[in-house]
Amino acid sequence: MDGLLQGQQRGQYVARMFGRIAARYDLLNRFMSLGQDQRWRRRMAALAEVPAQGLVLDLATGTGDVALAVLERSPDAQVVGADFALPMMQVGQRKQMGEQGLSFVGADALALPFHNMQFDALLHAFLMRNIADIASGFREQWRVLKPGGRVVCLEIVGPEASLIRSVYHLFFETIVPRVGALISGDAQAYSYLPQSVLRFPAPDTLSQMMREAGFAQVRYERVMLGTIAIHVGEKPRAS
């Protein structure tokens, strides 16, 4: 992907790419995370602090793993899984297994089809590195979140320790593209991944972007030897 396309071109490219790899996406996630990704999603659900009978948006839901983690923790919640890669959501619907608290809708993260202040909590994993305008994405999330609600954001980031950083670069730049191409049959998709990760803002920079979008009490924690950051922000209540 030449220079990581911008704007509408990038969105279309990413949607097609995830559509092509949808059938093997969960398997590849297990491989790339060394089997830890479900644990991270459960941590996201805990950090969201969903209120009783809360309405939750899982943005860039993909195959629905974050949405299902929320419902595992908060069975009385109603979760909307939104994504613009429809084949990914079709996989999620097959995994749903009669779960009544989950519905899926096609949506663009930069122009969400939801009302202002509609959701009690909003979560997303591996979204922000795939959108053309991170600042606009956070502003749109702020718009649809109720005052007092939390946004929880999970992304791959560069580790701080130099030794781990060397292994990290080897893994994402060499091993992931090769194994990803082998399993998914799509070499292009898994050469895009390291490009998007390496160009993504550092956790402190992302925190500042969240604050500039209007979120308060912004903080983050690192997991997986510092290679995953989970950010949390709150939409202030009206004074």
Short mmCIF file of C-alpha atoms in Angstrom, two decimals:
data_model
loop_
_atom_site.label_atom_id
_atom_site.label_comp_id
_atom_site.label_asym_id
_atom_site.label_seq_id
_atom_site.Cartn_x
_atom_site.Cartn_y
_atom_site.Cartn_z
CA MET A 1 0.00 0.00 0.00
CA ASP A 2 1.87 3.02 -1.28
CA GLY A 3 2.46 5.43 1.58
CA LEU A 4 -0.72 4.31 3.33
CA LEU A 5 -3.46 5.95 1.24
CA GLN A 6 -5.44 8.79 2.77
CA GLY A 7 -9.07 9.82 2.92
CA GLN A 8 -11.76 7.86 1.10
CA GLN A 9 -9.17 5.81 -0.80
CA ARG A 10 -7.73 4.50 2.44
CA GLY A 11 -11.14 3.63 3.83
CA GLN A 12 -12.08 1.69 0.72
CA TYR A 13 -8.75 -0.12 0.69
CA VAL A 14 -9.05 -1.14 4.36
CA ALA A 15 -12.67 -2.30 3.95
CA ARG A 16 -11.78 -4.50 0.97
CA MET A 17 -8.70 -5.86 2.74
CA PHE A 18 -10.58 -6.93 5.87
CA GLY A 19 -13.32 -8.37 3.70
CA ARG A 20 -10.79 -10.62 1.98
CA ILE A 21 -9.28 -11.97 5.21
CA ALA A 22 -12.51 -12.21 7.25
CA ALA A 23 -12.69 -16.00 7.25
CA ARG A 24 -9.22 -16.38 8.79
CA TYR A 25 -9.13 -13.18 10.85
CA ASP A 26 -9.77 -14.75 14.26
CA LEU A 27 -7.17 -17.46 13.70
CA LEU A 28 -4.57 -14.89 12.71
CA ASN A 29 -5.40 -12.73 15.73
CA ARG A 30 -4.74 -15.71 18.00
CA PHE A 31 -1.38 -16.22 16.29
CA MET A 32 -0.27 -12.57 16.33
CA SER A 33 -1.24 -12.11 19.98
CA LEU A 34 0.21 -15.47 21.06
CA GLY A 35 -3.26 -16.36 22.27
CA GLN A 36 -3.65 -13.30 24.50
CA ASP A 37 -6.14 -11.18 22.54
CA GLN A 38 -9.25 -12.50 24.29
CA ARG A 39 -7.73 -11.54 27.63
CA TRP A 40 -7.17 -8.00 26.38
CA ARG A 41 -10.79 -7.75 25.25
CA ARG A 42 -12.02 -8.86 28.66
CA ARG A 43 -9.83 -6.15 30.18
CA MET A 44 -11.42 -3.61 27.83
CA ALA A 45 -14.88 -4.69 28.98
CA ALA A 46 -13.86 -4.21 32.62
CA LEU A 47 -12.40 -0.75 31.96
CA ALA A 48 -15.56 0.39 30.16
CA GLU A 49 -17.60 0.14 33.39
CA VAL A 50 -20.85 -0.42 31.51
CA PRO A 51 -23.85 0.62 33.64
CA ALA A 52 -26.79 -1.69 34.25
CA GLN A 53 -28.78 -2.17 31.04
CA GLY A 54 -26.32 0.11 29.28
CA LEU A 55 -26.21 0.72 25.53
CA VAL A 56 -22.71 0.05 24.20
CA LEU A 57 -21.06 0.68 20.83
CA ASP A 58 -18.32 -1.69 19.71
CA LEU A 59 -16.80 0.29 16.86
CA ALA A 60 -14.82 -1.56 14.19
CA THR A 61 -16.41 -4.64 15.71
CA GLY A 62 -14.98 -6.98 13.07
CA THR A 63 -16.05 -10.48 14.03
CA GLY A 64 -17.59 -9.26 17.29
CA ASP A 65 -15.04 -10.39 19.88
CA VAL A 66 -15.10 -7.14 21.90
CA ALA A 67 -18.91 -7.05 21.81
CA LEU A 68 -19.09 -10.62 23.10
CA ALA A 69 -16.59 -9.81 25.87
CA VAL A 70 -18.82 -6.91 26.97
CA LEU A 71 -21.88 -9.17 27.07
CA GLU A 72 -19.97 -11.82 29.00
CA ARG A 73 -19.26 -9.23 31.69
CA SER A 74 -22.54 -7.27 31.42
CA PRO A 75 -25.25 -9.73 30.28
CA ASP A 76 -28.02 -7.12 30.56
CA ALA A 77 -26.29 -4.67 28.21
CA GLN A 78 -27.35 -3.98 24.64
CA VAL A 79 -24.34 -3.90 22.30
CA VAL A 80 -24.24 -2.50 18.79
CA GLY A 81 -21.35 -3.84 16.72
CA ALA A 82 -20.51 -1.40 13.92
CA ASP A 83 -18.07 -1.88 11.04
CA PHE A 84 -17.73 -1.04 7.37
CA ALA A 85 -16.25 -4.45 6.46
CA LEU A 86 -19.47 -6.40 6.03
CA PRO A 87 -17.85 -9.85 5.55
CA MET A 88 -16.24 -9.46 8.99
CA MET A 89 -19.61 -8.83 10.60
CA GLN A 90 -21.08 -11.82 8.78
CA VAL A 91 -18.49 -13.98 10.57
CA GLY A 92 -19.52 -12.27 13.82
CA GLN A 93 -23.17 -13.05 13.21
CA ARG A 94 -22.33 -16.73 12.85
CA LYS A 95 -20.46 -16.59 16.19
CA GLN A 96 -23.38 -14.82 17.88
CA MET A 97 -25.12 -18.13 18.69
CA GLY A 98 -28.49 -16.61 19.56
CA GLU A 99 -27.08 -13.79 21.71
CA GLN A 100 -30.04 -11.40 21.91
CA GLY A 101 -28.08 -8.47 23.30
CA LEU A 102 -25.98 -7.97 20.17
CA SER A 103 -26.88 -6.38 16.85
CA PHE A 104 -24.69 -5.43 13.89
CA VAL A 105 -24.80 -2.36 11.66
CA GLY A 106 -22.69 -1.10 8.79
CA ALA A 107 -20.99 2.18 9.68
CA ASP A 108 -18.10 4.49 8.83
CA ALA A 109 -16.09 5.46 11.94
CA LEU A 110 -15.72 9.02 10.60
CA ALA A 111 -19.47 9.52 10.01
CA LEU A 112 -21.36 7.38 12.50
CA PRO A 113 -25.09 6.83 11.82
CA PHE A 114 -26.04 7.44 15.46
CA HIS A 115 -27.58 10.25 17.49
CA ASN A 116 -25.63 12.60 19.72
CA MET A 117 -25.12 11.24 23.24
CA GLN A 118 -26.63 7.83 22.39
CA PHE A 119 -24.23 5.35 24.04
CA ASP A 120 -23.25 4.67 27.65
CA ALA A 121 -19.86 3.26 26.63
CA LEU A 122 -17.83 2.93 23.43
CA LEU A 123 -15.02 0.47 22.75
CA HIS A 124 -12.79 -0.28 19.79
CA ALA A 125 -9.80 -2.51 19.11
CA PHE A 126 -7.35 -1.97 16.24
CA LEU A 127 -9.49 0.84 14.79
CA MET A 128 -7.52 4.06 14.99
CA ARG A 129 -4.47 2.93 13.00
CA ASN A 130 -6.81 2.09 10.13
CA ILE A 131 -8.66 5.40 9.75
CA ALA A 132 -7.47 8.37 7.73
CA ASP A 133 -8.12 11.05 10.38
CA ILE A 134 -7.56 10.01 14.00
CA ALA A 135 -8.60 13.38 15.43
CA SER A 136 -11.92 13.33 13.55
CA GLY A 137 -12.48 9.75 14.66
CA PHE A 138 -12.15 10.67 18.33
CA ARG A 139 -14.44 13.70 17.88
CA GLU A 140 -17.10 11.50 16.33
CA GLN A 141 -16.81 9.05 19.25
CA TRP A 142 -17.17 11.95 21.69
CA ARG A 143 -20.32 13.06 19.86
CA VAL A 144 -22.21 9.77 20.21
CA LEU A 145 -21.12 9.07 23.81
CA LYS A 146 -23.27 10.14 26.74
CA PRO A 147 -21.79 12.48 29.36
CA GLY A 148 -20.09 10.32 31.98
CA GLY A 149 -19.53 7.51 29.47
CA ARG A 150 -16.17 5.95 28.76
CA VAL A 151 -14.28 5.24 25.56
CA VAL A 152 -11.82 2.33 25.62
CA CYS A 153 -9.29 2.08 22.80
CA LEU A 154 -6.88 -0.82 22.20
CA GLU A 155 -3.99 -0.54 19.74
CA ILE A 156 -0.64 -2.12 18.89
CA VAL A 157 2.21 0.22 19.88
CA GLY A 158 5.99 0.22 19.93
CA PRO A 159 7.46 -1.16 23.18
CA GLU A 160 9.72 1.01 25.33
CA ALA A 161 12.45 -1.55 26.14
CA SER A 162 15.11 -1.69 23.41
CA LEU A 163 15.50 -5.50 23.49
CA ILE A 164 11.77 -6.06 23.21
CA ARG A 165 11.61 -3.42 20.49
CA SER A 166 14.09 -5.40 18.38
CA VAL A 167 12.04 -8.59 18.72
CA TYR A 168 8.84 -6.61 18.05
CA HIS A 169 10.19 -5.27 14.75
CA LEU A 170 11.34 -8.72 13.69
CA PHE A 171 7.95 -10.21 14.52
CA PHE A 172 5.79 -7.57 12.81
CA GLU A 173 8.01 -6.80 9.84
CA THR A 174 9.14 -10.33 8.96
CA ILE A 175 7.20 -13.11 10.69
CA VAL A 176 3.65 -11.68 10.61
CA PRO A 177 3.64 -10.89 6.86
CA ARG A 178 4.92 -14.36 5.98
CA VAL A 179 2.64 -16.33 8.28
CA GLY A 180 -0.30 -14.03 7.53
CA ALA A 181 0.15 -14.56 3.80
CA LEU A 182 0.44 -18.32 4.30
CA ILE A 183 -2.71 -18.65 6.41
CA SER A 184 -4.92 -16.04 4.74
CA GLY A 185 -3.62 -16.28 1.20
CA ASP A 186 -3.38 -12.47 1.16
CA ALA A 187 0.20 -11.21 1.32
CA GLN A 188 -0.84 -7.60 0.74
CA ALA A 189 -3.04 -7.45 3.85
CA TYR A 190 -0.26 -8.62 6.13
CA SER A 191 2.35 -6.31 4.66
CA TYR A 192 -0.07 -3.44 5.38
CA LEU A 193 -0.22 -4.37 9.08
CA PRO A 194 3.40 -3.53 10.00
CA GLN A 195 3.25 -0.34 7.93
CA SER A 196 0.16 0.88 9.79
CA VAL A 197 1.59 -0.08 13.19
CA LEU A 198 4.97 1.58 12.67
CA ARG A 199 3.36 4.86 11.59
CA PHE A 200 0.86 4.96 14.44
CA PRO A 201 1.26 7.67 17.14
CA ALA A 202 2.95 6.83 20.44
CA PRO A 203 0.63 6.25 23.43
CA ASP A 204 1.32 9.68 24.95
CA THR A 205 0.53 11.36 21.63
CA LEU A 206 -2.70 9.38 21.33
CA SER A 207 -3.65 10.43 24.87
CA GLN A 208 -3.22 14.07 23.90
CA MET A 209 -5.37 13.60 20.80
CA MET A 210 -8.12 12.16 22.99
CA ARG A 211 -7.93 15.17 25.31
CA GLU A 212 -8.11 17.53 22.35
CA ALA A 213 -11.28 15.74 21.21
CA GLY A 214 -12.86 16.53 24.59
CA PHE A 215 -12.17 13.45 26.69
CA ALA A 216 -11.08 13.81 30.31
CA GLN A 217 -9.34 11.51 32.79
CA VAL A 218 -7.38 10.02 29.88
CA ARG A 219 -4.90 7.30 30.82
CA TYR A 220 -3.50 4.11 29.36
CA GLU A 221 -1.95 0.84 30.39
CA ARG A 222 0.44 -1.38 28.48
CA VAL A 223 0.15 -5.16 28.20
CA MET A 224 1.93 -7.88 26.21
CA LEU A 225 5.45 -6.65 27.12
CA GLY A 226 4.43 -3.10 26.28
CA THR A 227 3.33 -3.83 22.70
CA ILE A 228 -0.38 -3.20 23.34
CA ALA A 229 -1.80 0.00 24.81
CA ILE A 230 -5.33 0.26 26.20
CA HIS A 231 -6.44 3.89 26.50
CA VAL A 232 -9.43 5.02 28.56
CA GLY A 233 -11.12 8.41 28.44
CA GLU A 234 -14.33 9.83 29.88
CA LYS A 235 -16.78 12.31 28.44
CA PRO A 236 -17.24 14.94 31.15
CA ARG A 237 -20.64 15.29 32.75
CA ALA A 238 -22.38 18.62 32.25
CA SER A 239 -21.41 21.08 34.98
#
